[in-house]
Amino acid sequence: MADHPERDPAPYRRHLAELVATPPAGPPSAAWLAERLAGQFDYRGDGETYDDMRNADLMAVINRRRGLPVALGILYMHVARARGWSMAGLNFPGHFLLRLVLPDGLAIIDPFNGGRTRGRDDLQQLLNRIAGREVPLQAEHLAPVPARHVLMRLQNNIRIRAEQAGDLDRAADILLRISLFAPKEPGIWLDRADLAAKSGNLMAAQEILDDGLDHLAGSEVGKLLEQARERLTRRLN
């Protein structure tokens, strides 16, 4: 809604409520989620115009029923968690996946491909394809990440596309937004400062790093900001 203050959010809220309106009987089910999101509501990954900015815009994703893996994954998480099911995004590189806790184990769900459940061999092939070479599948690739990191991943998709389009003001706005809900992430402050420096505003970059240090001073990761600030100070002197 932050990107579309002129739009009435009510239809989107009604749709989100509709997605969770008919819970299945019994335990958590990956098959039911796939049937609900991909089958009944036709949510799919946009493989034809993947880099279209609308694919990372949740309102546009709901309108078009198409989106990026992480945008679609947020909808899957919304439905699962509304049912009280345990679902989280995974730390899988290059392609957002979900983990649903089942009574007898885990289901790894690919929201981009119709809610398909992926096995270990399938995940290994996907990882090799993304890396462009054979890479061992590690436990860390299947580790759950906090919901905040899922939202960061979505926002970073928007930010990267804005930078690629040369819209640095838009990219800076997205990074500012991320810093509001993830102020303890040092990379956000470094990226904001770097973008300001690229725009030629070294003083603004210094102020951004100072703001970041207010949140992270004294911490181990705060040292990264201190080092960046020292480098920037040398450029200003």
mmCIF file of C-alpha atoms in Angstrom:
data_model
loop_
_atom_site.group_PDB
_atom_site.id
_atom_site.type_symbol
_atom_site.label_atom_id
_atom_site.label_comp_id
_atom_site.label_asym_id
_atom_site.label_seq_id
_atom_site.Cartn_x
_atom_site.Cartn_y
_atom_site.Cartn_z
ATOM 1 C CA MET A 1 0.000 0.000 0.000
ATOM 2 C CA ALA A 2 2.969 2.315 0.552
ATOM 3 C CA ASP A 3 3.514 2.378 -3.220
ATOM 4 C CA HIS A 4 -0.172 2.968 -3.983
ATOM 5 C CA PRO A 5 -1.612 5.362 -1.396
ATOM 6 C CA GLU A 6 -4.376 6.300 -3.840
ATOM 7 C CA ARG A 7 -5.783 2.769 -4.007
ATOM 8 C CA ASP A 8 -8.528 1.402 -1.826
ATOM 9 C CA PRO A 9 -6.997 -1.513 0.124
ATOM 10 C CA ALA A 10 -10.394 -3.055 0.925
ATOM 11 C CA PRO A 11 -10.614 -5.330 -2.172
ATOM 12 C CA TYR A 12 -7.139 -6.716 -1.446
ATOM 13 C CA ARG A 13 -7.998 -7.364 2.186
ATOM 14 C CA ARG A 14 -11.152 -9.147 1.093
ATOM 15 C CA HIS A 15 -9.130 -11.299 -1.277
ATOM 16 C CA LEU A 16 -6.639 -12.227 1.464
ATOM 17 C CA ALA A 17 -9.583 -13.192 3.665
ATOM 18 C CA GLU A 18 -11.066 -15.237 0.824
ATOM 19 C CA LEU A 19 -7.823 -17.182 0.420
ATOM 20 C CA VAL A 20 -8.108 -18.503 3.982
ATOM 21 C CA ALA A 21 -11.899 -18.873 4.098
ATOM 22 C CA THR A 22 -12.200 -22.646 3.581
ATOM 23 C CA PRO A 23 -9.714 -24.523 5.740
ATOM 24 C CA PRO A 24 -9.229 -28.239 5.095
ATOM 25 C CA ALA A 25 -10.002 -30.864 7.665
ATOM 26 C CA GLY A 26 -7.028 -32.648 9.121
ATOM 27 C CA PRO A 27 -3.309 -31.829 9.426
ATOM 28 C CA PRO A 28 -1.223 -29.392 7.352
ATOM 29 C CA SER A 29 -1.190 -30.279 3.675
ATOM 30 C CA ALA A 30 1.155 -29.053 0.937
ATOM 31 C CA ALA A 31 -1.222 -30.504 -1.658
ATOM 32 C CA TRP A 32 -4.118 -28.435 -0.307
ATOM 33 C CA LEU A 33 -2.040 -25.257 -0.404
ATOM 34 C CA ALA A 34 -1.077 -25.905 -4.029
ATOM 35 C CA GLU A 35 -4.684 -26.626 -4.976
ATOM 36 C CA ARG A 36 -5.912 -23.529 -3.160
ATOM 37 C CA LEU A 37 -3.365 -21.001 -4.446
ATOM 38 C CA ALA A 38 -2.395 -22.414 -7.842
ATOM 39 C CA GLY A 39 -5.482 -24.492 -8.621
ATOM 40 C CA GLN A 40 -8.443 -22.434 -7.455
ATOM 41 C CA PHE A 41 -6.892 -18.965 -7.710
ATOM 42 C CA ASP A 42 -4.367 -19.582 -10.528
ATOM 43 C CA TYR A 43 -1.335 -18.090 -8.775
ATOM 44 C CA ARG A 44 1.754 -18.822 -10.878
ATOM 45 C CA GLY A 45 5.270 -17.565 -11.373
ATOM 46 C CA ASP A 46 5.739 -15.087 -14.214
ATOM 47 C CA GLY A 47 8.391 -16.814 -16.271
ATOM 48 C CA GLU A 48 7.697 -14.765 -19.397
ATOM 49 C CA THR A 49 8.257 -11.249 -17.996
ATOM 50 C CA TYR A 50 10.181 -12.158 -14.848
ATOM 51 C CA ASP A 51 11.793 -8.735 -14.385
ATOM 52 C CA ASP A 52 8.520 -6.832 -14.680
ATOM 53 C CA MET A 53 8.318 -4.563 -11.614
ATOM 54 C CA ARG A 54 4.734 -5.698 -11.035
ATOM 55 C CA ASN A 55 5.975 -9.145 -10.076
ATOM 56 C CA ALA A 56 7.295 -7.766 -6.773
ATOM 57 C CA ASP A 57 4.282 -5.518 -6.103
ATOM 58 C CA LEU A 58 1.815 -7.474 -3.952
ATOM 59 C CA MET A 59 -1.192 -5.503 -5.161
ATOM 60 C CA ALA A 60 -0.213 -6.153 -8.781
ATOM 61 C CA VAL A 61 0.510 -9.803 -7.988
ATOM 62 C CA ILE A 62 -3.022 -10.187 -6.611
ATOM 63 C CA ASN A 63 -4.490 -8.416 -9.652
ATOM 64 C CA ARG A 64 -2.516 -10.484 -12.185
ATOM 65 C CA ARG A 65 -2.150 -13.760 -10.218
ATOM 66 C CA ARG A 66 1.490 -13.716 -11.334
ATOM 67 C CA GLY A 67 4.655 -12.792 -9.487
ATOM 68 C CA LEU A 68 8.149 -13.539 -8.262
ATOM 69 C CA PRO A 69 8.804 -16.568 -6.041
ATOM 70 C CA VAL A 70 9.054 -14.460 -2.884
ATOM 71 C CA ALA A 71 5.901 -12.444 -3.626
ATOM 72 C CA LEU A 72 3.910 -15.617 -4.220
ATOM 73 C CA GLY A 73 5.569 -17.181 -1.185
ATOM 74 C CA ILE A 74 4.218 -14.427 1.047
ATOM 75 C CA LEU A 75 0.693 -15.359 -0.027
ATOM 76 C CA TYR A 76 1.356 -19.036 0.697
ATOM 77 C CA MET A 77 2.695 -18.078 4.119
ATOM 78 C CA HIS A 78 -0.373 -15.933 4.762
ATOM 79 C CA VAL A 79 -2.714 -18.837 4.056
ATOM 80 C CA ALA A 80 -0.695 -21.423 5.988
ATOM 81 C CA ARG A 81 -0.180 -19.273 9.058
ATOM 82 C CA ALA A 82 -3.837 -18.227 9.120
ATOM 83 C CA ARG A 83 -4.579 -21.931 9.506
ATOM 84 C CA GLY A 84 -2.108 -22.166 12.383
ATOM 85 C CA TRP A 85 0.348 -24.191 10.291
ATOM 86 C CA SER A 86 4.106 -23.764 10.735
ATOM 87 C CA MET A 87 5.564 -22.369 7.523
ATOM 88 C CA ALA A 88 8.713 -20.334 6.876
ATOM 89 C CA GLY A 89 10.812 -19.105 3.988
ATOM 90 C CA LEU A 90 14.119 -20.861 3.390
ATOM 91 C CA ASN A 91 17.673 -19.630 3.055
ATOM 92 C CA PHE A 92 17.874 -21.191 -0.419
ATOM 93 C CA PRO A 93 19.972 -19.088 -2.821
ATOM 94 C CA GLY A 94 18.524 -17.630 -5.989
ATOM 95 C CA HIS A 95 15.022 -19.084 -5.772
ATOM 96 C CA PHE A 96 12.619 -18.541 -2.893
ATOM 97 C CA LEU A 97 11.230 -21.726 -1.362
ATOM 98 C CA LEU A 98 9.018 -22.513 1.626
ATOM 99 C CA ARG A 99 9.103 -25.113 4.358
ATOM 100 C CA LEU A 100 5.850 -26.513 5.737
ATOM 101 C CA VAL A 101 6.011 -28.590 8.925
ATOM 102 C CA LEU A 102 3.972 -31.799 8.576
ATOM 103 C CA PRO A 103 3.077 -34.328 11.272
ATOM 104 C CA ASP A 104 5.644 -36.747 9.820
ATOM 105 C CA GLY A 105 8.323 -34.406 8.492
ATOM 106 C CA LEU A 106 8.748 -31.404 6.208
ATOM 107 C CA ALA A 107 7.494 -30.390 2.772
ATOM 108 C CA ILE A 108 9.605 -28.018 0.646
ATOM 109 C CA ILE A 109 7.222 -25.992 -1.512
ATOM 110 C CA ASP A 110 8.017 -24.023 -4.668
ATOM 111 C CA PRO A 111 5.398 -21.224 -4.927
ATOM 112 C CA PHE A 112 6.713 -20.106 -8.323
ATOM 113 C CA ASN A 113 5.921 -23.471 -9.888
ATOM 114 C CA GLY A 114 2.343 -24.032 -8.807
ATOM 115 C CA GLY A 115 3.137 -24.988 -5.223
ATOM 116 C CA ARG A 116 5.122 -28.009 -6.362
ATOM 117 C CA THR A 117 6.738 -30.065 -3.606
ATOM 118 C CA ARG A 118 10.450 -30.551 -4.180
ATOM 119 C CA GLY A 119 12.485 -33.536 -2.985
ATOM 120 C CA ARG A 120 16.166 -33.558 -2.134
ATOM 121 C CA ASP A 121 17.334 -34.641 -5.599
ATOM 122 C CA ASP A 122 15.117 -31.979 -7.144
ATOM 123 C CA LEU A 123 16.608 -29.335 -4.847
ATOM 124 C CA GLN A 124 20.127 -30.420 -5.759
ATOM 125 C CA GLN A 125 19.364 -30.040 -9.460
ATOM 126 C CA LEU A 126 17.805 -26.630 -8.858
ATOM 127 C CA LEU A 127 20.840 -25.485 -6.879
ATOM 128 C CA ASN A 128 23.224 -26.669 -9.604
ATOM 129 C CA ARG A 129 21.176 -24.857 -12.261
ATOM 130 C CA ILE A 130 21.166 -21.602 -10.294
ATOM 131 C CA ALA A 131 24.904 -21.806 -9.532
ATOM 132 C CA GLY A 132 25.802 -22.867 -13.061
ATOM 133 C CA ARG A 133 27.918 -25.679 -11.650
ATOM 134 C CA GLU A 134 27.694 -28.599 -9.256
ATOM 135 C CA VAL A 135 27.305 -27.298 -5.698
ATOM 136 C CA PRO A 136 26.643 -29.562 -2.700
ATOM 137 C CA LEU A 137 23.263 -29.038 -1.070
ATOM 138 C CA GLN A 138 23.939 -27.927 2.506
ATOM 139 C CA ALA A 139 21.764 -27.877 5.613
ATOM 140 C CA GLU A 140 22.055 -24.060 5.626
ATOM 141 C CA HIS A 141 20.227 -23.931 2.264
ATOM 142 C CA LEU A 142 17.169 -25.430 3.945
ATOM 143 C CA ALA A 143 17.354 -23.362 7.130
ATOM 144 C CA PRO A 144 14.265 -21.237 7.889
ATOM 145 C CA VAL A 145 14.599 -17.457 7.895
ATOM 146 C CA PRO A 146 12.623 -14.885 9.928
ATOM 147 C CA ALA A 147 9.578 -13.294 8.319
ATOM 148 C CA ARG A 148 11.449 -9.973 8.342
ATOM 149 C CA HIS A 149 14.057 -11.457 6.002
ATOM 150 C CA VAL A 150 11.331 -12.610 3.616
ATOM 151 C CA LEU A 151 10.002 -9.065 3.430
ATOM 152 C CA MET A 152 13.552 -7.777 2.947
ATOM 153 C CA ARG A 153 14.001 -10.187 0.055
ATOM 154 C CA LEU A 154 10.860 -8.870 -1.611
ATOM 155 C CA GLN A 155 11.856 -5.234 -1.129
ATOM 156 C CA ASN A 156 15.376 -5.906 -2.385
ATOM 157 C CA ASN A 157 13.907 -7.330 -5.580
ATOM 158 C CA ILE A 158 12.155 -4.001 -6.122
ATOM 159 C CA ARG A 159 15.267 -2.036 -5.212
ATOM 160 C CA ILE A 160 17.534 -3.982 -7.590
ATOM 161 C CA ARG A 161 15.128 -3.485 -10.475
ATOM 162 C CA ALA A 162 14.928 0.243 -9.713
ATOM 163 C CA GLU A 163 18.725 0.510 -9.766
ATOM 164 C CA GLN A 164 18.902 -1.421 -13.029
ATOM 165 C CA ALA A 165 16.397 1.023 -14.508
ATOM 166 C CA GLY A 166 18.544 3.950 -13.308
ATOM 167 C CA ASP A 167 15.907 5.123 -10.824
ATOM 168 C CA LEU A 168 18.223 5.798 -7.876
ATOM 169 C CA ASP A 169 15.633 7.860 -6.019
ATOM 170 C CA ARG A 170 13.243 4.907 -6.041
ATOM 171 C CA ALA A 171 16.034 2.578 -4.919
ATOM 172 C CA ALA A 172 16.912 4.947 -2.068
ATOM 173 C CA ASP A 173 13.256 5.054 -0.972
ATOM 174 C CA ILE A 174 13.113 1.256 -0.855
ATOM 175 C CA LEU A 175 16.302 1.043 1.203
ATOM 176 C CA LEU A 176 14.935 3.660 3.612
ATOM 177 C CA ARG A 177 11.777 1.553 3.958
ATOM 178 C CA ILE A 178 13.836 -1.564 4.735
ATOM 179 C CA SER A 179 15.878 0.282 7.356
ATOM 180 C CA LEU A 180 12.647 1.146 9.181
ATOM 181 C CA PHE A 181 11.633 -2.483 9.761
ATOM 182 C CA ALA A 182 15.128 -4.036 9.802
ATOM 183 C CA PRO A 183 17.364 -1.451 11.507
ATOM 184 C CA LYS A 184 19.696 -4.110 12.925
ATOM 185 C CA GLU A 185 20.807 -5.273 9.478
ATOM 186 C CA PRO A 186 24.178 -3.603 8.754
ATOM 187 C CA GLY A 187 23.964 -4.278 5.020
ATOM 188 C CA ILE A 188 20.975 -1.975 4.680
ATOM 189 C CA TRP A 189 22.884 1.009 6.070
ATOM 190 C CA LEU A 190 25.912 0.188 3.937
ATOM 191 C CA ASP A 191 23.758 -0.060 0.811
ATOM 192 C CA ARG A 192 21.973 3.209 1.628
ATOM 193 C CA ALA A 193 25.279 4.998 2.179
ATOM 194 C CA ASP A 194 26.772 3.519 -0.988
ATOM 195 C CA LEU A 195 23.784 4.662 -3.038
ATOM 196 C CA ALA A 196 24.010 8.179 -1.595
ATOM 197 C CA ALA A 197 27.736 8.271 -2.381
ATOM 198 C CA LYS A 198 27.082 7.107 -5.953
ATOM 199 C CA SER A 199 24.642 9.997 -6.278
ATOM 200 C CA GLY A 200 27.451 12.344 -5.232
ATOM 201 C CA ASN A 201 26.041 13.180 -1.805
ATOM 202 C CA LEU A 202 28.862 12.154 0.531
ATOM 203 C CA MET A 203 27.464 14.147 3.450
ATOM 204 C CA ALA A 204 24.162 12.267 3.211
ATOM 205 C CA ALA A 205 26.096 8.996 3.090
ATOM 206 C CA GLN A 206 27.913 9.983 6.275
ATOM 207 C CA GLU A 207 24.626 10.850 8.016
ATOM 208 C CA ILE A 208 23.160 7.473 6.984
ATOM 209 C CA LEU A 209 26.128 5.639 8.508
ATOM 210 C CA ASP A 210 25.767 7.722 11.685
ATOM 211 C CA ASP A 211 22.104 6.699 11.889
ATOM 212 C CA GLY A 212 23.082 3.079 11.421
ATOM 213 C CA LEU A 213 25.637 3.316 14.200
ATOM 214 C CA ASP A 214 22.906 4.591 16.517
ATOM 215 C CA HIS A 215 21.266 1.182 16.085
ATOM 216 C CA LEU A 216 24.388 -0.976 15.940
ATOM 217 C CA ALA A 217 27.109 0.846 17.916
ATOM 218 C CA GLY A 218 29.105 -1.497 20.111
ATOM 219 C CA SER A 219 28.013 -4.612 18.268
ATOM 220 C CA GLU A 220 30.301 -6.803 16.230
ATOM 221 C CA VAL A 221 28.498 -5.946 12.987
ATOM 222 C CA GLY A 222 28.561 -2.256 13.932
ATOM 223 C CA LYS A 223 32.290 -2.333 13.235
ATOM 224 C CA LEU A 224 31.500 -2.652 9.539
ATOM 225 C CA LEU A 225 29.671 0.654 9.675
ATOM 226 C CA GLU A 226 32.513 2.264 11.631
ATOM 227 C CA GLN A 227 35.012 1.135 9.004
ATOM 228 C CA ALA A 228 32.809 2.421 6.194
ATOM 229 C CA ARG A 229 32.440 5.752 7.964
ATOM 230 C CA GLU A 230 36.212 6.066 8.368
ATOM 231 C CA ARG A 231 36.703 5.436 4.644
ATOM 232 C CA LEU A 232 34.055 8.016 3.817
ATOM 233 C CA THR A 233 35.597 10.562 6.180
ATOM 234 C CA ARG A 234 38.919 10.220 4.377
ATOM 235 C CA ARG A 235 37.132 10.993 1.102
ATOM 236 C CA LEU A 236 35.566 14.105 2.603
ATOM 237 C CA ASN A 237 38.825 15.459 4.038
#
